[in-house]
Amino acid sequence: MDTDEDTIDLRSDTVTTPSEAMREAARDAEVGDDVYRDDPTVNELERRAADAVGTEAALYVPSGTMANQIAVHVHTEPGQELLLERESHVYRWELAGAAKLSGTQTRTIDAGERCVPTPEAVREGLVDEDLHRPGTGLLSLENTHNYRGGTAIPVDRIAAAAEVARDADVPVHLDGARVFNAAVALGVDASEIVAPVDTVTFCLSKGLGAPVGSIVAGDEAFVDEARRVRKLFGGGMRQAGMIAAPGLLALENVDRLADDHANAERLAAGLDALDGVSAPEPDTNIVVAHTEDAGIAAADLVTACKDAGVGCVEFDEYTTRFTTHLDVDRDDVDAAIDRIGDVIAELA
């Protein structure tokens, strides 16, 4: 890594560093004031991003959290309910943004390892507006599912859950931060995953390797309103072509995500072979290692791994996440397995 060449940083695919081509694109980008929609590079990125997920329009924003919260704000009215999975990123890791920024009340569904609620669970969770109840304003789904280990959710499950909500005139948003990982793992085009929902977000700065930025996409009317909400949330940018240009190159990195998936599979197999460690085979680029049988708390493992030159993050008391990405190759994975093996032996 740039900060320490001896460190194998598996904390997240957000740690990827821009390629030389991306740095050159940033330097040479044609720019303008994006708030006035005068930045040609941003405009091109938004056009290509919309095409990539099969929507009418798209909006470039600074972060995935902002993208999701813009969608919540556009789709809902203050006091309505947001229906979402209990371990979803929007609910678990976005600082209660739905409540703080949009005045929405959350109602959660525990979908378990399935990751997406069943149609029956969605139907049960929907609330009709009446004298006493606020009504459901939005159903939010996630693919891949981060907390469940980067699970790639089949299109039919997304479609089945979305159909129930849309039949009830409730819009559906997809947090697709890693939707291209899902598409590659499932062998489908990202537009197929997105087709059943009304809006989608995806990150350019994770596995696709851009230094910054995410996309929120939907129909023209949604994106027009999303642009106003981006401004409200402080996300209006000026000569943003300098960061959008690497994003254009990031969209060309979809096919290589398969390399990250293969490396994650290799990492999981190596970790699972360690005494007291359980690491299920991943669908995509996220590996979750369970160390309860070894009696090793995740917090202790993370600290010891850092000292050994491997970056990872605590997910739960005995669950640690490792994420492969374009800055990690097969040799790095093998070295990480060896280092983690030494750590487990010392801590157990």
Phi, psi and omega in degrees: 000161182297325184281330180202109186295343179271351182272134173257103190270104180248022180295318183193160172281000173286348183274359180303145179255145183295142178291168176298323178297322178293319179296320178293319179298320178297316181297321188264002187299139171281130188231165175198185181276110186290332177299327175272004181064033183260003182268109185294330181288317175297316180301319179293319178299316180296322178295314182289327178295317178299316178299323184295331180246006173075031178251167180291324188208167180209159180228132178273128181226163184294327187212163178292323177297315177299319180300312180296317183290329173298315180299316178301315184294320181290320187281334190246163171250148178306133180097344176285170178259145172253120181262125184202166183286145190299328182255016182291155181298318181302322182274321191272327193229021181240033169056036180055035183301325181300320179286314185290317188266331187236355178066029180262146176265137181262140172236123187254153175237132176270103181270355179061211183292345176294330175077332178237137183299147173290160175305322180295320180292322177296315181300319179292327184280338180294140181238126174281139177290132174209196184299332187247344188235149190280336185088148178275127180261339185196141167254128178245130178242172183217135179202117000289163180267111187299302187297331180274017174090034178067034182295131176270113187271126181303149184302321184294330178288319175299313183297320182294317178293318182294324183299320181297316181294314184292329174296335178265012181063031175254123180292160183233128177248142177245117170282096181254045181314319179241041184296331179286330171298318178297316182298315180295317181295323182272348181071034180231166174282145180303328180298332177291322179292324185278335187308321184285350187250170182272321182218159182213150169240150170209154185261137172270341191260012175258243184298337180283344166091004178290155180287334184198149168116149176221171182236138167240132190223153179180208178279173185301317182296317179299313184293325175301315179288324179299326179296320178293320181291324175304317177297316179301320182278003178085020184257012175291130183242157183260256182281064188281356177303334180293332175258342177284328182301315174298330177296324176298318177291328179299324180296345178272359184263010185297311186298327183286353176301335178300329177295319178297321180295318179295320178294323178294320178298319179295318179297315181298318180298320179293319179289321182295336180281350180281144181299128176081003181247135174240121180226095182300151178297126185277155172281325188228236188252011181248127179246129175248128181248127180256128187236021180296320180297333178274353182070027183248117177289147182300320180300320179290322179295317180299315180297314182292322178295320177301316179296331180272359177089028175232123178271134176206174183226149177284131177254320179209183186305320181235023182234128182237140180256137173235134185232124177274158183196182189289348176268006181237124179251184184299319179297322177298319180298315180297320178294321179296318179300316180298315181295316180294323177300317177297320180296315180299317180297323180287325185275332186292000000 
